Coordinates of C-alpha atoms in Angstrom, one line a residue:
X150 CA 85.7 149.2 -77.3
X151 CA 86.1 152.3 -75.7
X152 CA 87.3 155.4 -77.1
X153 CA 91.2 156.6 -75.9
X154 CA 91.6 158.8 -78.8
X155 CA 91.1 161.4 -76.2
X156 CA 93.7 160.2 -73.2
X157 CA 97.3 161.3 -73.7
X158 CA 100.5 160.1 -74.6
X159 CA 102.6 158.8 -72.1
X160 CA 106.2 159.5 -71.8
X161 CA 108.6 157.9 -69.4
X162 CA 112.3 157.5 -68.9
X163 CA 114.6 156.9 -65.9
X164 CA 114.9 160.6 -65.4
X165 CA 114.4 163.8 -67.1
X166 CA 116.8 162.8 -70.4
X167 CA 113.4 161.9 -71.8
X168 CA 111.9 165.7 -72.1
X169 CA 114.5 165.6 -74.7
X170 CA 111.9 163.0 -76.7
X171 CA 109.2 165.3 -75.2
X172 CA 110.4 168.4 -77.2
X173 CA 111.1 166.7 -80.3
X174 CA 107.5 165.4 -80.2
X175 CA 106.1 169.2 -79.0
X176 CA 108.2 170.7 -81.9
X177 CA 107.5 168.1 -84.6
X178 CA 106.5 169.8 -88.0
X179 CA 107.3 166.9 -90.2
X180 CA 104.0 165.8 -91.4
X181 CA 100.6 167.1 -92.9
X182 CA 98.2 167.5 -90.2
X183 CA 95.5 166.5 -92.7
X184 CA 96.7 163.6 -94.4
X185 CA 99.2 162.8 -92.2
X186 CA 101.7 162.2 -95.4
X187 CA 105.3 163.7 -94.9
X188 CA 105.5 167.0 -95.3
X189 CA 105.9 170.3 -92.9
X190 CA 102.7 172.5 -92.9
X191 CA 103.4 174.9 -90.5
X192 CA 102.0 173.1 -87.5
X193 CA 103.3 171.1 -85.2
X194 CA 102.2 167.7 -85.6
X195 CA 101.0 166.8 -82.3
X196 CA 99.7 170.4 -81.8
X197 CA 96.2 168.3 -81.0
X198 CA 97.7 165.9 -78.2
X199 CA 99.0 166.4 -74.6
X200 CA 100.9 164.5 -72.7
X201 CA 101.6 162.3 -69.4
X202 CA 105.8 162.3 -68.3
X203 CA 106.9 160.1 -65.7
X204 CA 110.8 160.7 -64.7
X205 CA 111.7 157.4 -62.4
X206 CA 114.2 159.6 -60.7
X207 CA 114.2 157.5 -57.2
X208 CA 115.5 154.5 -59.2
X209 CA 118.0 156.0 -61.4
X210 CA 120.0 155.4 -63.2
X211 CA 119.1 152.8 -65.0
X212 CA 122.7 152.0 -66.5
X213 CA 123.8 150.3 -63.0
X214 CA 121.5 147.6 -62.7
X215 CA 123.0 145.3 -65.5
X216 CA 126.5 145.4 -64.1
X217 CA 125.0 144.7 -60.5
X218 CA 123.5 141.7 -61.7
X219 CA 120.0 143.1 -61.3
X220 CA 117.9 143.5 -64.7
X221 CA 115.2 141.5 -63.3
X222 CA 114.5 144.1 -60.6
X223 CA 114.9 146.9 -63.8
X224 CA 112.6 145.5 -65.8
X225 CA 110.5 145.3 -62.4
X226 CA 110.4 149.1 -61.9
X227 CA 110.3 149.5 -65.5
X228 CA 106.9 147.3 -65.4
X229 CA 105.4 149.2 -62.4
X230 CA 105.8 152.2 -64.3
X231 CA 104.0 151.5 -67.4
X232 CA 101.2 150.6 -65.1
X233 CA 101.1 153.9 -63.1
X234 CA 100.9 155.2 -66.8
X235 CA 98.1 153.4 -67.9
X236 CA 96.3 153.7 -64.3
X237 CA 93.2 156.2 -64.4
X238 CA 92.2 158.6 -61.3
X239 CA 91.9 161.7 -60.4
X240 CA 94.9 162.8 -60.6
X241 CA 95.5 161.7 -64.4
X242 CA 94.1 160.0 -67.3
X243 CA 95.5 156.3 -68.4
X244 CA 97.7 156.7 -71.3
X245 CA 96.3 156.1 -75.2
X246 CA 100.0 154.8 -76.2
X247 CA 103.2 155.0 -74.4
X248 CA 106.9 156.4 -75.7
X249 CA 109.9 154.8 -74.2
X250 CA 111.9 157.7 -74.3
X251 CA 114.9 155.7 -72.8
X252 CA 117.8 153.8 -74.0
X253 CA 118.7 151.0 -71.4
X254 CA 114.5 150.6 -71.0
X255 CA 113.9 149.7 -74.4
X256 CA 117.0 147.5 -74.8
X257 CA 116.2 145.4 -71.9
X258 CA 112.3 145.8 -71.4
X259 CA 110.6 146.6 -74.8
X260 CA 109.8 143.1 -76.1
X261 CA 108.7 142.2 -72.8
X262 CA 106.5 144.7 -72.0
X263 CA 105.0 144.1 -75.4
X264 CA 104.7 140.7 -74.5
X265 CA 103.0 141.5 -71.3
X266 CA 100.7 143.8 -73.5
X267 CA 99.7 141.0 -75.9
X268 CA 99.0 138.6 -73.3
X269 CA 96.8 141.0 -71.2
X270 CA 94.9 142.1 -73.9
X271 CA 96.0 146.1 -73.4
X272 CA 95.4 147.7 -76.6
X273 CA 98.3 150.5 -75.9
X274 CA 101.3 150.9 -78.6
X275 CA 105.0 151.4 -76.8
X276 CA 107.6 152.7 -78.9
X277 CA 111.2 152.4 -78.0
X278 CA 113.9 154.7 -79.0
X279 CA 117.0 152.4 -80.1
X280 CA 115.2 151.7 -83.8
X281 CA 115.1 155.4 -84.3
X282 CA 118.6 156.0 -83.5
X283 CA 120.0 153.1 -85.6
X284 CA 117.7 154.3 -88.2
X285 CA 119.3 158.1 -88.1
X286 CA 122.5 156.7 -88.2
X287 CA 121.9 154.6 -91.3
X288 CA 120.4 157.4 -93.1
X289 CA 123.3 160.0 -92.4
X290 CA 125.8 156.9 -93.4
X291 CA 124.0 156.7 -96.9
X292 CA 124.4 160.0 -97.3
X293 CA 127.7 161.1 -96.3
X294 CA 129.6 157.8 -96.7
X295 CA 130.0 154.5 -94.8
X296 CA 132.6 155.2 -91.5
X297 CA 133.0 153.9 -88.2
X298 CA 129.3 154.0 -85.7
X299 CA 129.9 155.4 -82.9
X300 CA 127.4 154.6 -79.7
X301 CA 127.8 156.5 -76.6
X302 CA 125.1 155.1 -74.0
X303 CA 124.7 154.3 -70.9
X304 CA 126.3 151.0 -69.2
X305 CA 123.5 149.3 -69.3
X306 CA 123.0 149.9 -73.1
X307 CA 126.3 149.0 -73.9
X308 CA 126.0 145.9 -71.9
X309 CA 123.1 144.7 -73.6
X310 CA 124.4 145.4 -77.0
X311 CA 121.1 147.1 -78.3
X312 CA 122.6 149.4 -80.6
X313 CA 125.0 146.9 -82.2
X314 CA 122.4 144.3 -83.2
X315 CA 120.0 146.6 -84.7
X316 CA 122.5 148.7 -86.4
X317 CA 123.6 144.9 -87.8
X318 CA 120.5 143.7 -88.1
X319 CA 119.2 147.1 -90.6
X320 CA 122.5 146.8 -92.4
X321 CA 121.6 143.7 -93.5
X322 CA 118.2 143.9 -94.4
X323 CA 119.4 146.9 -96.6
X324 CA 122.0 144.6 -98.3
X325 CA 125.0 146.5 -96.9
X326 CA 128.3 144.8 -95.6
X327 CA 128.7 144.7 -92.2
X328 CA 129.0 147.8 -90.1
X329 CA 132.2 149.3 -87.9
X330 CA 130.4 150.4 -84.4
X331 CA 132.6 150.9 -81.2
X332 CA 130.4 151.5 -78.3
X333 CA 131.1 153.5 -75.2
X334 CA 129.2 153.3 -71.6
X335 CA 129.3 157.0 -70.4
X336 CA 129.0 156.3 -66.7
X337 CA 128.5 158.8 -64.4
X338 CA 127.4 161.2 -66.9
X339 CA 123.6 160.8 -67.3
X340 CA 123.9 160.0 -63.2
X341 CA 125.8 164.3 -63.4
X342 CA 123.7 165.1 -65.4
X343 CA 120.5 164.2 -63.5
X344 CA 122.6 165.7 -60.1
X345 CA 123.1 161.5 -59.0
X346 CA 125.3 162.4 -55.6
X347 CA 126.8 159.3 -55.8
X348 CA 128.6 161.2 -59.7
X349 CA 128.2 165.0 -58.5
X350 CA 128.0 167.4 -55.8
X351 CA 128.4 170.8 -57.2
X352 CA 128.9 172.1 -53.7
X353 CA 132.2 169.7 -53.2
X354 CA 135.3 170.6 -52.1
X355 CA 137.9 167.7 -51.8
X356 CA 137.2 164.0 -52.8
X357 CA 135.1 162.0 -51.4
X358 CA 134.9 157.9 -50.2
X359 CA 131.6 157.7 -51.7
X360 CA 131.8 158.4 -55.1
X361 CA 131.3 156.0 -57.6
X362 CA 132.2 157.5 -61.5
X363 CA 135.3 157.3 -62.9
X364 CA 138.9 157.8 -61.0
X365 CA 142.4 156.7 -60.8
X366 CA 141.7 153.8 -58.5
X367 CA 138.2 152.6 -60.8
X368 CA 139.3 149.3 -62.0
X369 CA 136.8 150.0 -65.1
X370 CA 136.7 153.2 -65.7
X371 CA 140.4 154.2 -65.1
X372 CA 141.0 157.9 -65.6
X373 CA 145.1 157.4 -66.9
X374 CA 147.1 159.7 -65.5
X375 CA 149.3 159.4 -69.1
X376 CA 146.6 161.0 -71.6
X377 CA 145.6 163.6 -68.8
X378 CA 146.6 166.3 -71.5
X379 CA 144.4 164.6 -74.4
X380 CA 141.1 164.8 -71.2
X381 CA 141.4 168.4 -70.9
X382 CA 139.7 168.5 -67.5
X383 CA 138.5 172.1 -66.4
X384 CA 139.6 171.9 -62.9
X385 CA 138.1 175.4 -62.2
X386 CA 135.5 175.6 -59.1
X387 CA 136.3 172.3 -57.6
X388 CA 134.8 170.6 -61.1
X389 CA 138.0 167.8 -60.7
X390 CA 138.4 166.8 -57.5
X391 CA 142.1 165.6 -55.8
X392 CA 142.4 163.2 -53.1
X393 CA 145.9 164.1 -51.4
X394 CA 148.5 162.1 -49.2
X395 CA 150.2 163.7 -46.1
X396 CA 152.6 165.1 -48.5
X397 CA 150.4 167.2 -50.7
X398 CA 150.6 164.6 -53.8
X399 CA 147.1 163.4 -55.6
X400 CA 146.3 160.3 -55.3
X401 CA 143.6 160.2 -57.1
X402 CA 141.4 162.5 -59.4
X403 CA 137.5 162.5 -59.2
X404 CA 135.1 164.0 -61.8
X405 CA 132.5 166.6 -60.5
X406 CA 131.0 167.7 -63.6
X407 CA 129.4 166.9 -66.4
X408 CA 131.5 168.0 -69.0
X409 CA 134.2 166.1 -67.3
X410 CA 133.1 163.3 -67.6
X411 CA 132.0 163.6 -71.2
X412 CA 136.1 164.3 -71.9
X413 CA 136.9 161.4 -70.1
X414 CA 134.8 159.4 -72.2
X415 CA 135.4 160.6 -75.2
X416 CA 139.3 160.4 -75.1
X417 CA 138.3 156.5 -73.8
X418 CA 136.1 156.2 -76.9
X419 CA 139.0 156.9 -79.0
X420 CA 141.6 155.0 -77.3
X421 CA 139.9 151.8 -77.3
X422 CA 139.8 152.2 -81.3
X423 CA 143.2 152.6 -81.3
X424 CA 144.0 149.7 -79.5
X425 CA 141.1 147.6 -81.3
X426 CA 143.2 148.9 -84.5
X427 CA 139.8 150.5 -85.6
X428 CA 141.2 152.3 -89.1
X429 CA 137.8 153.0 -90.1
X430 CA 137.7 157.0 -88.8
X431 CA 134.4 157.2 -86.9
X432 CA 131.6 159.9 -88.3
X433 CA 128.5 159.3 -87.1
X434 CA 128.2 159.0 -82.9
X435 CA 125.1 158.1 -81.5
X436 CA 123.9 160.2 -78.6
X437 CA 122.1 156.3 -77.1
X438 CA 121.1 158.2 -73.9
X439 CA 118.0 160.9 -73.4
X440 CA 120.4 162.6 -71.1
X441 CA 123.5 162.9 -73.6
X442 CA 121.6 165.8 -75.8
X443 CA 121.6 167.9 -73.0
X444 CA 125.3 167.9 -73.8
X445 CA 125.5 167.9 -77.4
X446 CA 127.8 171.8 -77.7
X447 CA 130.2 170.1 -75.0
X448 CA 130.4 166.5 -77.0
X449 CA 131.0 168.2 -80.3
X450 CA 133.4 170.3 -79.5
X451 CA 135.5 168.1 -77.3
X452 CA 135.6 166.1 -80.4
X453 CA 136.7 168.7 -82.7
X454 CA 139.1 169.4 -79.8
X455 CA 140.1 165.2 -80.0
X456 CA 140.4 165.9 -84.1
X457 CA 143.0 168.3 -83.3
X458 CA 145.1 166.7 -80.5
X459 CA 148.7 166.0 -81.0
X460 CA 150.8 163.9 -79.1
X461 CA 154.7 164.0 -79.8
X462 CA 153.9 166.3 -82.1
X463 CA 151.6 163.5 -83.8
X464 CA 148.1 163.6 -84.5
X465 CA 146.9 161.3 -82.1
X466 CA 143.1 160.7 -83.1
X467 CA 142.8 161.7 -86.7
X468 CA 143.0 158.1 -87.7
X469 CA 140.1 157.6 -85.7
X470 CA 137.5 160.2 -86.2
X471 CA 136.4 162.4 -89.4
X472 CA 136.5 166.1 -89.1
X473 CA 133.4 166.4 -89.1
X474 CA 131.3 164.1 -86.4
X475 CA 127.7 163.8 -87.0
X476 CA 125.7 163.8 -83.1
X477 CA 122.9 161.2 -84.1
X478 CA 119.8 162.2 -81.4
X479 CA 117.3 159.5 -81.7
X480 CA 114.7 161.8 -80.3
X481 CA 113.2 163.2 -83.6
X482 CA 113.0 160.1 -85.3
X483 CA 111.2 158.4 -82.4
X484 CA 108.9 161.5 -82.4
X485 CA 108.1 160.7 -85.9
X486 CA 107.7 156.6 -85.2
X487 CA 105.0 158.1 -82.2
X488 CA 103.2 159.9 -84.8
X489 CA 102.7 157.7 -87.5
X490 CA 101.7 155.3 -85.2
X491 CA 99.3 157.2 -83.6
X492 CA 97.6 158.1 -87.3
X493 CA 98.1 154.3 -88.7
X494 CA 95.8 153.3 -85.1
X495 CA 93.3 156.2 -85.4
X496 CA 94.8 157.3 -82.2
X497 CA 94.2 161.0 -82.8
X498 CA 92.7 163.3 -80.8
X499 CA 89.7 164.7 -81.8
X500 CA 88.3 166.3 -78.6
X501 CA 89.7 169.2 -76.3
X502 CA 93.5 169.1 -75.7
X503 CA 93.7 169.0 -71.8
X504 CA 96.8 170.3 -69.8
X505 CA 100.3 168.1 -70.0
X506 CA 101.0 166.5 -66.3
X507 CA 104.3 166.0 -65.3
X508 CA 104.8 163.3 -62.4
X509 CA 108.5 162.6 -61.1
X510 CA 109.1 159.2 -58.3
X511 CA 111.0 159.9 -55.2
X512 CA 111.6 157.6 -52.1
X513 CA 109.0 156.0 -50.0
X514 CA 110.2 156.8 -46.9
X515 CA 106.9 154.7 -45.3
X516 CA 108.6 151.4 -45.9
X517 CA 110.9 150.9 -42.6
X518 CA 114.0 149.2 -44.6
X519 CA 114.8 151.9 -47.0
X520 CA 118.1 153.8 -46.7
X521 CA 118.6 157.8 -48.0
X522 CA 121.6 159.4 -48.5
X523 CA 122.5 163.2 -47.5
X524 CA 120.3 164.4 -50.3
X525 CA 117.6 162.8 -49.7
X526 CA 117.4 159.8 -52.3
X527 CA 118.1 156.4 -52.2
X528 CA 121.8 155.4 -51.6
X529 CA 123.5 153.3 -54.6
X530 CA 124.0 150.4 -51.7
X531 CA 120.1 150.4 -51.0
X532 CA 119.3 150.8 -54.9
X533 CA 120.8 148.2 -56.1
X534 CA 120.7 145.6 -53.4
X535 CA 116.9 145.4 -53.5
X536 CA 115.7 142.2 -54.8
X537 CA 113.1 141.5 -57.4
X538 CA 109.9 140.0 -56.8
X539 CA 109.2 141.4 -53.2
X540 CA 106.0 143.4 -54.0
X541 CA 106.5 146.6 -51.9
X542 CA 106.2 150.4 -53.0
X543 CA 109.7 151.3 -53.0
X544 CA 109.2 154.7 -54.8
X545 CA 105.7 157.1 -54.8
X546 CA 105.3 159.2 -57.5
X547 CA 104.7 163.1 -57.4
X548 CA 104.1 165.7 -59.8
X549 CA 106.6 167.8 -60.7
X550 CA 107.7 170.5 -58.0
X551 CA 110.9 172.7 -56.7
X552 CA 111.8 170.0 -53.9
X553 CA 112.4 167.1 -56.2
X554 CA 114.1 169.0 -58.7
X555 CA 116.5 171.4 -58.5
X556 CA 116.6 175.3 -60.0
X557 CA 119.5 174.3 -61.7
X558 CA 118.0 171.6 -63.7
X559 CA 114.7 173.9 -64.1
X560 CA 117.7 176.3 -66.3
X561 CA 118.9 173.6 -68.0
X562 CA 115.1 173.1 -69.6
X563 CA 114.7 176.4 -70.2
X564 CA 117.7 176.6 -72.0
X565 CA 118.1 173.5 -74.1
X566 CA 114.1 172.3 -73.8
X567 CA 112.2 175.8 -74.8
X568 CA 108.9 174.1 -75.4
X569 CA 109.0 171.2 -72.8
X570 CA 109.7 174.2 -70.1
X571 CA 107.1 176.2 -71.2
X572 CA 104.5 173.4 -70.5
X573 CA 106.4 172.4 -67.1
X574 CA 106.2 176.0 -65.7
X575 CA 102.6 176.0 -66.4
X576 CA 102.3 173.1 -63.8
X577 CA 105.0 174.8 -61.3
X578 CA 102.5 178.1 -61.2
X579 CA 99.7 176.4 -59.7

């Protein structure tokens, strides 16, 4: 057999919500390097590894596809991706095990592509994030007291009910009564967060016919005009967006920013327990997207803001949430599934740590059919009305650079990602 102790570990996700799972896993100090038994020692625990991420940016987000009927064609680009992961060339080294550092690919993809695995005889462990974050969740619930579960992920999450049957399904095995989860589809806000132009365009100036997140006139997501004072929108520089009649009056109201659309949620969250007649107050909420960290200030304190909210003079939410919410990020825990998986397969590296690559898709503009919007990526239209099974290229995949990403999101890393950045702008200097 040959040896892959010295390959690295690949990382994917729709976007670049995973480098959140990247950090955790750069800034891991929860084990013994030695013996590999719990335990901080001082060193990070993957100190001796380096890593391969792949940000499927072209075909995000991944949320859309189950409500457009189209999980076959997912779990097609999903596929194609573990295989550019595992391929070997000159450009990169085939991954030793793989982290799917995505929610809605490990819901609808993981037992597949260990499936796949199985059958073709490829000796590569995947690990999938949902586990970890129901596990989290379960642990914080045993220590602070059984309460409502809160899961705030992606459409496509939600719609395959991920997070609900494993929370269920751990409850159970741990002898514990069944659980109260309310789940919560935040979409637009991993598609703002990743600078989607269908969900954001920080250079807007009035509404637009093309957007797609939540407004007065989405039949799903329905921004009501009645709890505008419970949202809180900031509706400084052009961040909510009017579209106007002849006579000056709004007709409808458009999110252009991210923290925008984590209020909208949020207040939905909290209504939908209060007309579910949810008397359980929620306090544990489950960041089930890569992307949602990135907002983790703004989430908890529009919810301490939601604690506080009166209506008629009424606390409206308090019969709902705790005063204290606990953010559940799945990424340390799946860091620390990676590494004792790694140690329990004598995965470790034991030869030169090499540089970490990080490779990002964007269109292929050689195939003749496919349609770009203004900025350059595929339009939602052309996205999701591709059909599985058709064996063409659709995306090619680059390494990181200042074209495909923006400046702004390069901040963002550097902000919230300290360690991940660090290893990115080594690859941006040469």
């Amino acid at each position: 057999m040959k040896d892959s102790t010295k390959n690295p570990i690949g990382v994917f996700d729709s976007g670049t919500g995973g480098l959140t799972v990247l950090e955790a896993m750069l800034g891991l100090d929860a084990f013994n390097n030695v013996t590999g038994k719990p335990g901080a020692d001082g060193k990070p625990d993957f100190s001796k590894e380096y890593f391969q991420y792949l940000a499927d940016q072209a075909n995000m987000p991944y949320g859309n596809y189950a409500a457009e009927n189209k999980t076959d064609l997912l779990k097609e680009h999903i596929f194609k991706n573990m295989q550019f992961l595992l391929q070997s060339n000159n450009a990169k080294q085939s991954a030793k095990m793989i982290v799917l550092a995505c929610n809605t690919a490990t819901a609808y993809a993981l037992s597949d592509i260990k499936a796949k695995f199985k059958a073709e005889n490829i000796q590569v462990p995947v690990i999938g994030v949902i586990d970890a974050g129901a596990k989290a969740a379960l642990a914080y619930q045993a220590k602070a007291g059984a309460g409502t579960i809160g899961v705030f992920a992606t459409a496509g999450t939600v719609a395959s009910e991920g997070y609900p049957r494993t929370l269920q399904a751990m409850a159970k095995e741990k002898g514990l009564p069944a659980l109260s989860v309310v789940i919560q589809g935040g979409a637009g806000l991993a598609e703002s967060i990743d600078r989607d132009w269908s969900y954001f365009v920080d250079t807007l100036k009035q509404a637009r016919k093309e957007y797609k997140g939540p407004s007065m006139k989405n039949a799903l997501y329905t921004i009501d005009t009645t709890l505008l004072a419970a949202y809180k929108f900031d509706k400084s520089n052009n961040k909510l967006l009017c579209e106007f009649d002849d006579k000056g009056s709004c007709l409808d109201l458009q999110l252009n920013d991210p923290a925008n659309y984590v209020r909208f949620h949020l207040v939905t969250l909290l209504e939908k327990m209060l007309q579910q007649n949810i008397n359980t107050p929620m306090n544990t909420l489950i960041l089930g997207c890569t992307h949602y960290p990135y907002m983790r200030d703004t989430i908890a304190k529009v919810l301490n803001e939601l604690y506080d909210y009166k209506k008629d003079n009424q606390y409206r939410y308090r019969s709902c949430i705790t005063k204290h919410v606990e953010l559940i990020d799945p990424s340390v825990e799946t860091a620390k599934e990676a590494y004792l998986a790694m140690r329990n397969l004598q995965l470790s590296n034991t030869a030169a740590v090499q540089e970490n690559r990080f490779f990002i898709t964007i269109p292929n503009t050689n195939l003749p059919e496919t349609q770009l919007q203004p900025d350059g990526w595929f339009t939602y239209a052309y996205k999701y009305g591709r059909t599985a099974g058709e064996k063409k290229d659709y995306v090619q995949y680059v390494p990181f650079d200042h074209k495909n990403i923006s400046d702004a999101s390069y901040a963002r890393f550097q902000l919230v990602l300290p360690h991940a950045y660090a290893e990115i702008a080594k690859t941006l200097k040469k």
